[in-house]
Coordinates of C-alpha atoms in Angstrom, one line a residue:
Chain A
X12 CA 20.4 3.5 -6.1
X13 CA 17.3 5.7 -4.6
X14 CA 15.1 6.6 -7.3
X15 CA 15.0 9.9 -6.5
X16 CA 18.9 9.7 -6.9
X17 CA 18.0 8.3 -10.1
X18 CA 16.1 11.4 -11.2
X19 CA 18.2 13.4 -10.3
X20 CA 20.9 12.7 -12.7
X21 CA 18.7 11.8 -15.6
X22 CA 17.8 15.4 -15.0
X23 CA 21.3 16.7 -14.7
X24 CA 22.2 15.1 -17.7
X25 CA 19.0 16.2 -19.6
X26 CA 20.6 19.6 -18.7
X27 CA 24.2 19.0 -19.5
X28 CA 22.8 18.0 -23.3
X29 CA 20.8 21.3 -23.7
X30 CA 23.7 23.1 -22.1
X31 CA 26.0 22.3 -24.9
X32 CA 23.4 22.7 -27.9
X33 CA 22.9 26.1 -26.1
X34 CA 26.7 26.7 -26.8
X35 CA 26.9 25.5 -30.2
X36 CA 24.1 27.9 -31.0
X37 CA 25.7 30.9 -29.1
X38 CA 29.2 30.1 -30.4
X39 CA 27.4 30.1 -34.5
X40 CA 25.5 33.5 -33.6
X41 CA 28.6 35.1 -32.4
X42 CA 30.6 33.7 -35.3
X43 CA 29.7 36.5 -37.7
X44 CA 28.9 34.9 -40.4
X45 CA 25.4 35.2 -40.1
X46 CA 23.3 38.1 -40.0
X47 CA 22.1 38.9 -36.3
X48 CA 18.6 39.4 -37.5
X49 CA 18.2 36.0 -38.5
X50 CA 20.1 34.5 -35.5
X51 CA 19.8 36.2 -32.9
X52 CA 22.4 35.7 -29.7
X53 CA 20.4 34.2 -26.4
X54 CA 20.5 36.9 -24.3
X55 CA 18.4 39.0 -27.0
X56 CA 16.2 36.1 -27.3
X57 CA 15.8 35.6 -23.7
X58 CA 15.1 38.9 -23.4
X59 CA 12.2 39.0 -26.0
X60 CA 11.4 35.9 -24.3
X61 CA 11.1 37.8 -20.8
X62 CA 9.3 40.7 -22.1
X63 CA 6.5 38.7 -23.5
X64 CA 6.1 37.2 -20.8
X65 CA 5.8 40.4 -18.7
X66 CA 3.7 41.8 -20.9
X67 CA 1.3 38.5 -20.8
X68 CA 1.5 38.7 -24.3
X69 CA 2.9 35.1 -24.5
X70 CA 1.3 34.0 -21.9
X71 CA -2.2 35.0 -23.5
X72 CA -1.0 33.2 -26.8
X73 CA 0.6 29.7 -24.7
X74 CA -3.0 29.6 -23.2
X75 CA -5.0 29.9 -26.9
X76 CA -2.9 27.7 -27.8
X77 CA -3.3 25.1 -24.7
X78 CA -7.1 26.3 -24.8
X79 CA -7.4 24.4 -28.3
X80 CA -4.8 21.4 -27.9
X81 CA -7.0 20.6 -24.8
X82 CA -10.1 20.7 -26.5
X83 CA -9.2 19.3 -29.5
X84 CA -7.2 16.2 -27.3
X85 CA -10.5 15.6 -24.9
X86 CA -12.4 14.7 -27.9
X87 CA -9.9 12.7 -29.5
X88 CA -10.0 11.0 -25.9
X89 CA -13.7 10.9 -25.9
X90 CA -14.4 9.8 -29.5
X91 CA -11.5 7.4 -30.0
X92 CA -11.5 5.4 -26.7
X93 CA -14.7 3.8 -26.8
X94 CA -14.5 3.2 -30.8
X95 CA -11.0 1.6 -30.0
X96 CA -12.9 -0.6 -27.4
X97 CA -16.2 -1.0 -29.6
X98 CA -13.6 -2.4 -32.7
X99 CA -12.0 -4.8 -30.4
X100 CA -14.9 -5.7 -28.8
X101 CA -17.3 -6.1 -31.8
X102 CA -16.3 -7.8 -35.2
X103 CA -18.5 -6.0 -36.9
X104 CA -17.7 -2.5 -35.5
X105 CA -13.9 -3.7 -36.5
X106 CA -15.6 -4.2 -40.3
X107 CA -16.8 -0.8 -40.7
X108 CA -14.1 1.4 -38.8
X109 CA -11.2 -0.4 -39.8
X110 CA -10.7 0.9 -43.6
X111 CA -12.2 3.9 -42.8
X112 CA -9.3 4.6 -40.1
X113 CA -6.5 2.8 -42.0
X114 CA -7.7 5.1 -44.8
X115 CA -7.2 8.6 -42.7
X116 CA -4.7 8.0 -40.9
X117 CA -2.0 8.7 -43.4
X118 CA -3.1 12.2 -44.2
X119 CA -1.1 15.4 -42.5
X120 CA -3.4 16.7 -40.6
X121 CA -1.3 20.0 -41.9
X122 CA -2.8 18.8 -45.7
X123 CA -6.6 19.5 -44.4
X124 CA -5.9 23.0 -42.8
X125 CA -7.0 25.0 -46.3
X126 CA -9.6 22.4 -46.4
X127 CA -11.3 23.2 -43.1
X128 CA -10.3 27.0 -43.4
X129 CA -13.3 26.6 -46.7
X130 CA -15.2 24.3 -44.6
X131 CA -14.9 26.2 -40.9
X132 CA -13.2 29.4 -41.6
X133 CA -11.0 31.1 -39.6
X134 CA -10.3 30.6 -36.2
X135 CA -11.0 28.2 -33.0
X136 CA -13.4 25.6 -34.5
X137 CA -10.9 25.1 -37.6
X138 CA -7.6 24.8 -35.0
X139 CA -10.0 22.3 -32.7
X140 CA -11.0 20.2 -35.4
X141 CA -7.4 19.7 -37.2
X142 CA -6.3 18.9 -33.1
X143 CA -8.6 16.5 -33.2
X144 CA -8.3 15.1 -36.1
X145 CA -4.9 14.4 -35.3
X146 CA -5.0 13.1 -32.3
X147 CA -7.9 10.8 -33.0
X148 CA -6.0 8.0 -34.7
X149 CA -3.0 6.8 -32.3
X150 CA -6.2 7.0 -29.2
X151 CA -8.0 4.8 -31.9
X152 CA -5.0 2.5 -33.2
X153 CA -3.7 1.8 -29.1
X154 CA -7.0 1.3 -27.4
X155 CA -7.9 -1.0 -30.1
X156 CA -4.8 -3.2 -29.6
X157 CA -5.1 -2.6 -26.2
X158 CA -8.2 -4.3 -25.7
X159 CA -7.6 -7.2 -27.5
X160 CA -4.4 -7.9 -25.8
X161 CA -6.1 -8.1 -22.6
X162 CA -4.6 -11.8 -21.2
X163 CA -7.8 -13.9 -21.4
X164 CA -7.2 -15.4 -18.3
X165 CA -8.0 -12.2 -16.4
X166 CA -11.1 -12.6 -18.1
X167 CA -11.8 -16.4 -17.6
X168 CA -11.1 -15.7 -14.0
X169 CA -13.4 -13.0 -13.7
X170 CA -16.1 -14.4 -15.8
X171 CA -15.7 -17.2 -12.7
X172 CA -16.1 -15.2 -10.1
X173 CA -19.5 -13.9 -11.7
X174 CA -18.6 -10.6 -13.3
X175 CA -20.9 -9.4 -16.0
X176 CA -19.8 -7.5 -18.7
X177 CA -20.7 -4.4 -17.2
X178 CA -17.7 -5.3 -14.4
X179 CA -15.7 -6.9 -17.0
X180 CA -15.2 -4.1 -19.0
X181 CA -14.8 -1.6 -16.1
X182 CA -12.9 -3.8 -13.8
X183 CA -10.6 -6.0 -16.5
X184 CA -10.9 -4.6 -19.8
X185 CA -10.1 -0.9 -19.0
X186 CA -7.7 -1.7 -16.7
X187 CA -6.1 -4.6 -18.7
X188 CA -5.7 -2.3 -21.9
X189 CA -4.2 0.4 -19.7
X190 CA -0.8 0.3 -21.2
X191 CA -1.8 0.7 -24.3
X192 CA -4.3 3.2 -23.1
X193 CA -2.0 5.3 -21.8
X194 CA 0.4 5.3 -24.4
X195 CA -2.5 6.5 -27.0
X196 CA -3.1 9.4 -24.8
X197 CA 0.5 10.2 -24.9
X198 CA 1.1 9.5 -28.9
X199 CA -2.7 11.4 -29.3
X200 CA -1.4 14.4 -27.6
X201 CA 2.3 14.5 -29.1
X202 CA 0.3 14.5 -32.2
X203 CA -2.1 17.2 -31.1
X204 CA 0.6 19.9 -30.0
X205 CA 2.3 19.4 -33.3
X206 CA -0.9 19.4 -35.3
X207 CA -1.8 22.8 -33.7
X208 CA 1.0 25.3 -34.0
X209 CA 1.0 24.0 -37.9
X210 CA -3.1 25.0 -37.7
X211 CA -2.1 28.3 -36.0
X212 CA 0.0 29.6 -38.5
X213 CA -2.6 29.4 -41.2
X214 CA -6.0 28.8 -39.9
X215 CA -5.7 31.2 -36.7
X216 CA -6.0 35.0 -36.3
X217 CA -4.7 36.9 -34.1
X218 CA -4.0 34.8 -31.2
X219 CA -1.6 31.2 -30.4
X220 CA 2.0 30.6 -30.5
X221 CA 1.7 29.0 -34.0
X222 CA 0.3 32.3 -35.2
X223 CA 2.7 34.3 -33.4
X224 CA 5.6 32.2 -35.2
X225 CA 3.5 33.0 -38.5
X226 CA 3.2 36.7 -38.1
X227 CA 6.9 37.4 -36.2
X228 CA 8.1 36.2 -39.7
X229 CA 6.3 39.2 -41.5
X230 CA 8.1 41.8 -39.2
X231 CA 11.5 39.7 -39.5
X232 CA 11.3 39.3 -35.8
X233 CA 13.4 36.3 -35.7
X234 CA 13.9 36.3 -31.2
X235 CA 10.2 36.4 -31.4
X236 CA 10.1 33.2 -32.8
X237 CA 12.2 31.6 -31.3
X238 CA 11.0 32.8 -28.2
X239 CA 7.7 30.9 -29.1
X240 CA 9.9 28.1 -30.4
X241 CA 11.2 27.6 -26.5
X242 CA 7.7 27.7 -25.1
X243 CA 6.2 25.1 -27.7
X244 CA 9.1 22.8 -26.9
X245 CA 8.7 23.8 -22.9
X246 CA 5.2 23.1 -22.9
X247 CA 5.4 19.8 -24.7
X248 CA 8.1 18.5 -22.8
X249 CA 6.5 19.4 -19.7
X250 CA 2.8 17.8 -20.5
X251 CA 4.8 14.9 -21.7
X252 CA 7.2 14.1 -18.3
X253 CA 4.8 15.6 -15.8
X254 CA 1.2 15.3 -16.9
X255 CA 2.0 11.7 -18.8
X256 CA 4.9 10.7 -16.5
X257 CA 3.4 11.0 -13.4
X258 CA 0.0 9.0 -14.8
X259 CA 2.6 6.3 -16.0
X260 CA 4.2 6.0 -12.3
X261 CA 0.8 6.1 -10.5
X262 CA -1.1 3.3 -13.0
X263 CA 1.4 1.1 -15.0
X264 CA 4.6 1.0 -13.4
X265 CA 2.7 1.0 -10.0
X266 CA 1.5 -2.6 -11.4
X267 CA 4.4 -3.5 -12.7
X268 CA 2.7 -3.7 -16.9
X269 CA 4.9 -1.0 -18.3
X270 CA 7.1 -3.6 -19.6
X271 CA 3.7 -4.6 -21.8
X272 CA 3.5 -1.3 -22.9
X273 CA 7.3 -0.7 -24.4
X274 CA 7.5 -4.6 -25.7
Chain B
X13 CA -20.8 -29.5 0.4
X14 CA -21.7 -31.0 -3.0
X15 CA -21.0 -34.4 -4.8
X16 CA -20.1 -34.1 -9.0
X17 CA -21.6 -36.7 -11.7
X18 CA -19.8 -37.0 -14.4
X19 CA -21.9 -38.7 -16.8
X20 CA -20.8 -39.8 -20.2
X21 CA -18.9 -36.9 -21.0
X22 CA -17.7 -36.2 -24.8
X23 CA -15.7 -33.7 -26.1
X24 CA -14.4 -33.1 -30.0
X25 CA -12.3 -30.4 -30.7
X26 CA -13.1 -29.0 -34.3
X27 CA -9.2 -28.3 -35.7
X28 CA -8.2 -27.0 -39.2
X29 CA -7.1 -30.8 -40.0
X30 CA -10.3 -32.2 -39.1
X31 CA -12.0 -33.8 -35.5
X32 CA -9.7 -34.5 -32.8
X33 CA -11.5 -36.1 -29.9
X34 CA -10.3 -34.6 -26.6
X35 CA -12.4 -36.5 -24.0
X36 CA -14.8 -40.1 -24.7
X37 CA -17.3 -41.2 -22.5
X38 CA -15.9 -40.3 -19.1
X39 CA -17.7 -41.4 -16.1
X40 CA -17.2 -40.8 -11.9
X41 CA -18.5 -39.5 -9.5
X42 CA -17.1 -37.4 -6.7
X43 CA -18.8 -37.2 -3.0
X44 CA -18.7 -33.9 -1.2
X45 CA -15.7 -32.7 0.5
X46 CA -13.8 -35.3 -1.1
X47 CA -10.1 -34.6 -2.6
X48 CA -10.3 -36.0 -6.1
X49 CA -6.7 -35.7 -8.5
X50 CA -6.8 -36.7 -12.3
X51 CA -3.5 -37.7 -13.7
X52 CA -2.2 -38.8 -16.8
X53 CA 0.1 -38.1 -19.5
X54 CA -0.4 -35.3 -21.7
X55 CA -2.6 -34.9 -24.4
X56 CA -5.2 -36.9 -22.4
X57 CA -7.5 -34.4 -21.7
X58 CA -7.5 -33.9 -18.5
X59 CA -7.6 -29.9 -18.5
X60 CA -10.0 -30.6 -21.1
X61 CA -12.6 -32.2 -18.8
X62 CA -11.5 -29.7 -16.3
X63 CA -12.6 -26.9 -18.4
X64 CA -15.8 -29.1 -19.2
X65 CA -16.3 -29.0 -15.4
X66 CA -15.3 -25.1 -15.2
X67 CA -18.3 -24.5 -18.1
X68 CA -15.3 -23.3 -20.2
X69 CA -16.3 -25.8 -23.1
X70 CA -19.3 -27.5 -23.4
X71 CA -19.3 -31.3 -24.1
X72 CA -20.6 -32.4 -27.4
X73 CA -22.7 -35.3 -25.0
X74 CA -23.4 -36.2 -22.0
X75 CA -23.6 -34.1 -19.2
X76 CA -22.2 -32.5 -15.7
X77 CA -24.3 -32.4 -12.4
X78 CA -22.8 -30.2 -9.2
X79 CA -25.0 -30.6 -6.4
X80 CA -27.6 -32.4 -9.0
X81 CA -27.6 -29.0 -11.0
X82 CA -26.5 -29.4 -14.7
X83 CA -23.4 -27.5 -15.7
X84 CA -24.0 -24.8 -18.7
X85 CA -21.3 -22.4 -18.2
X86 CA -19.2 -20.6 -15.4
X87 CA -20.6 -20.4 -12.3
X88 CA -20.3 -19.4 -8.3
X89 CA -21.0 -22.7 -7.2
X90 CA -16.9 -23.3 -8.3
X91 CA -13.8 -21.3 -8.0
X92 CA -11.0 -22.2 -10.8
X93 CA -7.5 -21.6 -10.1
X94 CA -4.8 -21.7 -12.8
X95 CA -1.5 -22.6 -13.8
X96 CA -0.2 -19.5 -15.2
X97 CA 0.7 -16.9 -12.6
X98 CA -0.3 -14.0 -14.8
X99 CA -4.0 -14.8 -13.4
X100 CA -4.0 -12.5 -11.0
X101 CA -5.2 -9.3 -12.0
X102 CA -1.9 -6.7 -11.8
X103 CA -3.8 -3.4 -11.0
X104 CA -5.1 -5.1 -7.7
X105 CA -3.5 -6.0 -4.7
X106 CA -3.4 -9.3 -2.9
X107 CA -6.4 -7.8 -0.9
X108 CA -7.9 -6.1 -3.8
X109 CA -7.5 -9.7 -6.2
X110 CA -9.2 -11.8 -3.2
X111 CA -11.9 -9.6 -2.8
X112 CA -12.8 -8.9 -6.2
X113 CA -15.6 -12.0 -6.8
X114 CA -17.3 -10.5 -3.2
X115 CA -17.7 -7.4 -4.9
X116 CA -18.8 -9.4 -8.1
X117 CA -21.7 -10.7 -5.3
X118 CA -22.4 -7.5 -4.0
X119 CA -21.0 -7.9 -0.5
X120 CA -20.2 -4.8 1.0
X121 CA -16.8 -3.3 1.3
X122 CA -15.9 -4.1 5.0
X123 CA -17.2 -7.3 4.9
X124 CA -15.2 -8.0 2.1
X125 CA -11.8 -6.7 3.3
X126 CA -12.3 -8.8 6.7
X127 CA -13.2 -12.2 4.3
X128 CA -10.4 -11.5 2.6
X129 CA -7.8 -10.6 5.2
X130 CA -9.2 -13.9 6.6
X131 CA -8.5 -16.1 3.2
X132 CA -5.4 -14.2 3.2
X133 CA -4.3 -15.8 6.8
X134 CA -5.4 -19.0 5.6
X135 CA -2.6 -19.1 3.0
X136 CA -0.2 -17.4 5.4
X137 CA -0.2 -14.5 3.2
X138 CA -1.7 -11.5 5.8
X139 CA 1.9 -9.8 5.9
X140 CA 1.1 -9.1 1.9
X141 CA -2.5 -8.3 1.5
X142 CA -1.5 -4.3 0.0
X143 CA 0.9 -6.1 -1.8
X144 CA 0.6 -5.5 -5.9
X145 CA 1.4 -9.2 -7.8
X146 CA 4.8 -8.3 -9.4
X147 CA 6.2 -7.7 -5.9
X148 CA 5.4 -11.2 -5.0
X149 CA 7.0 -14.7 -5.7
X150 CA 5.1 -17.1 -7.7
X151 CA 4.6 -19.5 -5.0
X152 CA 3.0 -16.2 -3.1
X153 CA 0.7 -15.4 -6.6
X154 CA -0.7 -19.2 -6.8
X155 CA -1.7 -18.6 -2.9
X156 CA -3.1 -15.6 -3.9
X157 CA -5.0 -17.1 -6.7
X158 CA -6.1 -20.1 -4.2
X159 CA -7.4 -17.3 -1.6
X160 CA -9.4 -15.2 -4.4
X161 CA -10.9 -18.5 -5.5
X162 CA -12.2 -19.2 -2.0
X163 CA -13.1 -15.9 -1.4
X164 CA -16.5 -16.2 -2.3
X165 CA -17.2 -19.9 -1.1
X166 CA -17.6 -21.9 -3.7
X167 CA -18.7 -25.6 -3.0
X168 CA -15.9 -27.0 -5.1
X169 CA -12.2 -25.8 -6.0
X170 CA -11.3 -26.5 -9.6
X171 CA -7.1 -26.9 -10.3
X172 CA -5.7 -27.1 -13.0
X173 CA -2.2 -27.6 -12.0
X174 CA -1.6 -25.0 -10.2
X175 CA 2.1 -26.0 -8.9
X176 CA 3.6 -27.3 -11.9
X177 CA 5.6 -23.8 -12.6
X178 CA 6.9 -23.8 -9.2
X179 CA 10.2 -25.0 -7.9
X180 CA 10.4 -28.3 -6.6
X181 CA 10.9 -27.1 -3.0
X182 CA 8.7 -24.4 -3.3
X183 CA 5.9 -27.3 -4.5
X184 CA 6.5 -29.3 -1.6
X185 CA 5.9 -26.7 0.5
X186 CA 2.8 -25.4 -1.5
X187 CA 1.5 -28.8 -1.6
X188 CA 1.4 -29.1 2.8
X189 CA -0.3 -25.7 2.7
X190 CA -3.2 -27.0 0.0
X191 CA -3.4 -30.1 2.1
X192 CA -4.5 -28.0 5.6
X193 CA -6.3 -25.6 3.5
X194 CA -8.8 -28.3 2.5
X195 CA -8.4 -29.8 6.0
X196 CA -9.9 -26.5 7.3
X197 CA -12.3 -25.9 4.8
X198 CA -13.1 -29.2 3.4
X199 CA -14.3 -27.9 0.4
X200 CA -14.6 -30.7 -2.9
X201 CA -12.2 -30.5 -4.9
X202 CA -10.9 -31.4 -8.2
X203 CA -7.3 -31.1 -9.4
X204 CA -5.4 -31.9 -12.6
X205 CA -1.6 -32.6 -12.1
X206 CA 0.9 -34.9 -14.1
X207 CA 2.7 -35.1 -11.2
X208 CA 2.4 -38.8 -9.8
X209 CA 4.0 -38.1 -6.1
X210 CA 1.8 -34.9 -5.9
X211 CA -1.4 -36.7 -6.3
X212 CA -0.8 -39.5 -4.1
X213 CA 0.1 -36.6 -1.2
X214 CA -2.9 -34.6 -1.9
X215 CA -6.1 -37.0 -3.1
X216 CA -8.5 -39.6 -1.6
X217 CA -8.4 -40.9 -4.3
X218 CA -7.1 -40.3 -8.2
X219 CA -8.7 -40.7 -11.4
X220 CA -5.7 -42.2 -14.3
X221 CA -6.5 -41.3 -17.8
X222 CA -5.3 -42.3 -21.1
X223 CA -5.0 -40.5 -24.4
X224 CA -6.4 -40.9 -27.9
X225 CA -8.7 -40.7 -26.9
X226 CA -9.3 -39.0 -23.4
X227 CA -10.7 -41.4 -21.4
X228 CA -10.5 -42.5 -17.6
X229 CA -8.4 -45.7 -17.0
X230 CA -8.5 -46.5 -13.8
X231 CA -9.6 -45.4 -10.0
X232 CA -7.0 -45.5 -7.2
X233 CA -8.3 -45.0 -3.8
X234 CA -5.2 -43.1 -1.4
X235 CA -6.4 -44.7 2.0
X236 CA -3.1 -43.4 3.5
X237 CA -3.3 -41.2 7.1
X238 CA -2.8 -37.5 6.7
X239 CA -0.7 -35.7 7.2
X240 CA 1.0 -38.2 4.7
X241 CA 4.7 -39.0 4.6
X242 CA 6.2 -39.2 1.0
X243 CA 9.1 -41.2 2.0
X244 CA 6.6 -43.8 3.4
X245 CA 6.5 -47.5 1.8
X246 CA 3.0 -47.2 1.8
X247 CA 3.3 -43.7 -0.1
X248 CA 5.6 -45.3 -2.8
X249 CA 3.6 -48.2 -2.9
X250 CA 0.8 -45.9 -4.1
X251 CA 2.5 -44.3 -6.6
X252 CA 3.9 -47.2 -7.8
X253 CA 0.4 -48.9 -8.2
X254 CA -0.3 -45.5 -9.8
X255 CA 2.7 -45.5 -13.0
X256 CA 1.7 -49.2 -13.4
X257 CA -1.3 -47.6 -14.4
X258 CA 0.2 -44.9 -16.3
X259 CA 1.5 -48.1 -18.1
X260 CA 5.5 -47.2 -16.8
X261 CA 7.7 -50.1 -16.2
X262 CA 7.9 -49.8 -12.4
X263 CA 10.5 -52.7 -11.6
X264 CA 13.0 -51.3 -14.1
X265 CA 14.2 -48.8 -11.4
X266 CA 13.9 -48.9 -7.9
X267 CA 13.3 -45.2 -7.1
X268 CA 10.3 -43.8 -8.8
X269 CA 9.0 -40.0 -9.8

């Protein structure tokens, strides 16, 4: 089969499953035994869902919201890839970073929000940080396995051909660790968009769809919510199939190491 | 081209249950452009004293001279090609793997594309040079790997068994296509095989080593004419004189390998 035949269904069938969730929720909304205020039919949620977008309102609070997963995930990128390298690279780096990482890792980043709200108060630099924070670790964790299961023949072979480290590690040791690379970026950001609505709701004023989940709840504005709810997951899912996807396709699957990757 | 001395090479390998000695006191010598094979069983070092020769490991004593320099690590002067396919390097392509020790050396870009279009051709591979290694066979990959290793001209061509993952047929016809690719280049070359029949076809002449420890047995000059005829006498003659050596009981059966 063409693999554009391929896409297809995967995508028809992506569809059929939200189609029939869809249903079940319409079918429990209608059912009456529920109050409409707390579950809301579709059609009143789409059409909150429309008229926040018309008014930009949701638009301006998806793009706060994008504003501080994209910081936050850039210096997760540029922080954790070269300490992943530097750990696999350097025993010694490895010594220090190791505990210190294995340590962190376990805590929410959810658990630090009052923390940093002391610490950084209210507002972009507390959201950032708790993004970053987040999404720090799995860049960390992959790269560092990444690198040191680069196949040392790539690196024999290279090291015969005359390539000094400043090659090696451009030309075979990023490349090599790509995989795993790639899947850090895509576990760090996962991990970033969850870690900011959470940040939102508590650490954030006025502006970003966790906030706007936060503060719909006051006003018992249950479409609004899940309004926001549908652009969270729509904006996830389509960093995750687009942004990561087509990355994947052009890189990794290109070269035939995705298989590396998932095994 | 330039000749090898290998002077009273010694190699231990430091394990967790103590010393084990991978190569003793191996000497020869190997003239330029000549087509040397090491056989022998395994565990008798021959990869080791390839790697010794690659700079991989250094020997505890004695000592390497290529082209009268001294050996002390990897260098230009030899291009090492491997048994495992997953050498080649999957984010290039064909083109991209040959060329990458001429960008190592600095050459630029076009020159490098035409030298390795041309290395390409030489192992009939120019219908696959934007070709990315999982699309290609593994007969295609070691050609690949033998192109890249030319690429930048070293004076001698290190194998360590290069064919022994292939199919038998594919071997056969991997083994011609070695044999005019030193014709043409005549480049010295030095290459570690178990595979008796393979080193009579390929080498002037093949060094026979024994185990525990590693050490060179005997020297067997191949004076046969090339292209050489494996179903010759003469050719089974050779690799008969060769399992004696290999200490296999040659008159028990009357077909060998």
């Amino acid at each position: 089969m063409t693999e554009n035949g391929q896409r297809t269904r995967s995508l028809l069938r992506a569809a059929i499953t939200l189609a029939c969730a869809a249903a079940i929720y319409e079918v429990l909304a209608r059912s009456g035994y529920f109050a409409p205020a707390l579950l809301p039919t579709l059609p009143v949620i789409a059409h909150t869902f429309f008229a926040s977008l018309a008014d930009g309102s949701m638009i301006q609070h998806a793009v706060y919201t994008l504003y501080r997963v994209m910081f936050g995930f850039c210096l997760a990128v540029v922080v954790g890839l070269p300490l992943g390298i530097l750990m696999a690279r350097f025993q010694r780096v490895e010594g220090f970073f190791l505990p210190l990482v294995s340590a962190l890792m376990p805590i929410p980043s959810f658990a630090l929000v009052p923390l940093f709200m002391l610490w950084f108060g209210i507002g972009n630099l507390t959201t950032v940080l708790i993004v970053f924070y987040a999404a720090t670790f799995p860049m960390v964790f992959n790269t560092w396995s990444g690198v040191r299961s680069v196949n040392p023949l790539w690196l024999r072979a290279a090291g015969c051909m005359g390539a000094d480290e400043n090659s090696l590690f451009w030309k075979v040791i990023i490349p090599g660790a790509s995989p795993f690379i790639i899947t850090g970026m895509r576990q760090a950001f996962l991990r970033a968009w969850i870690a900011v609505v959470g940040a939102e709701m508590i650490a954030a004023s006025d502006w970003g769809l966790g906030w706007v989940i936060f503060d719909a709840k006051e006003f018992l504005n249950t479409d609004l919510m899940l309004a926001a709810l549908v652009v969270i997951g729509g904006i996830g899912f389509l960093f995750e199939r687009m942004v990561f996807g087509s990355l994947e396709r052009a890189t990794i699957q290109r070269w035939g190491m995705s298989r590396v990757a998932k095994g | 081209m330039v000749p090898i001395e290998i002077s009273d090479v010694t190699l231990v390998y430091d394990t967790p249950s103590g010393k084990v000695p991978g190569v003793k006191n191996v000497n020869f010598n190997i003239d330029a452009s000549e087509f040397v094979c090491i056989v022998g069983p395994s565990g008798c070092g021959k990869s080791t004293l390839l790697n010794i020769i690659a700079g991989f490991l250094s020997p505890v004593s004695g000592e390497i001279r290529i082209g009268g320099k001294a050996v002390t690590g990897h260098g230009m002067d030899r291009g090492v090609v491997f048994q495992d396919f997953a050498q080649l390097f999957p984010w290039r392509t064909a083109l991209g793997n040959v060329t990458f020790g001429l960008e190592m050396k600095g050459v630029p870009k076009q020159e490098r594309d035409t030298i390795a279009r041309e290395q390409l051709r030489l192992v009939k591979l120019e219908k696959f040079t934007n070709s990315y290694p999982h699309h290609l066979s593994g007969g295609m990959q070691q050609r690949v790997a033998i192109a890249r290793a030319l690429a930048y001209n070293p004076a001698v061509l290190l194998m360590d068994e290069p064919f022994a993952a292939l199919d038998a047929m594919t071997r056969d016809e991997m083994q011609r296509l070695l044999a005019d690719v030193w014709k043409t280049t005549r480049k010295t070359v030095i290459y570690v095989t178990h595979n008796v029949a393979e080193a009579v076809y390929l080498a002037d002449r093949v060094v026979v080593m024994s185990p525990h420890p590693g050490t060179v047995k005997a020297e067997v000059a191949i004076d046969l004419p090339r292209p050489r005829d494996p179903l010759s006498v003469e050719f089974l003659e050779c690799q008969k004189e060769l399992l004696r050596h290999l200490g296999h009981d040659v008159n028990a059966k009357e077909t060998v390998n």
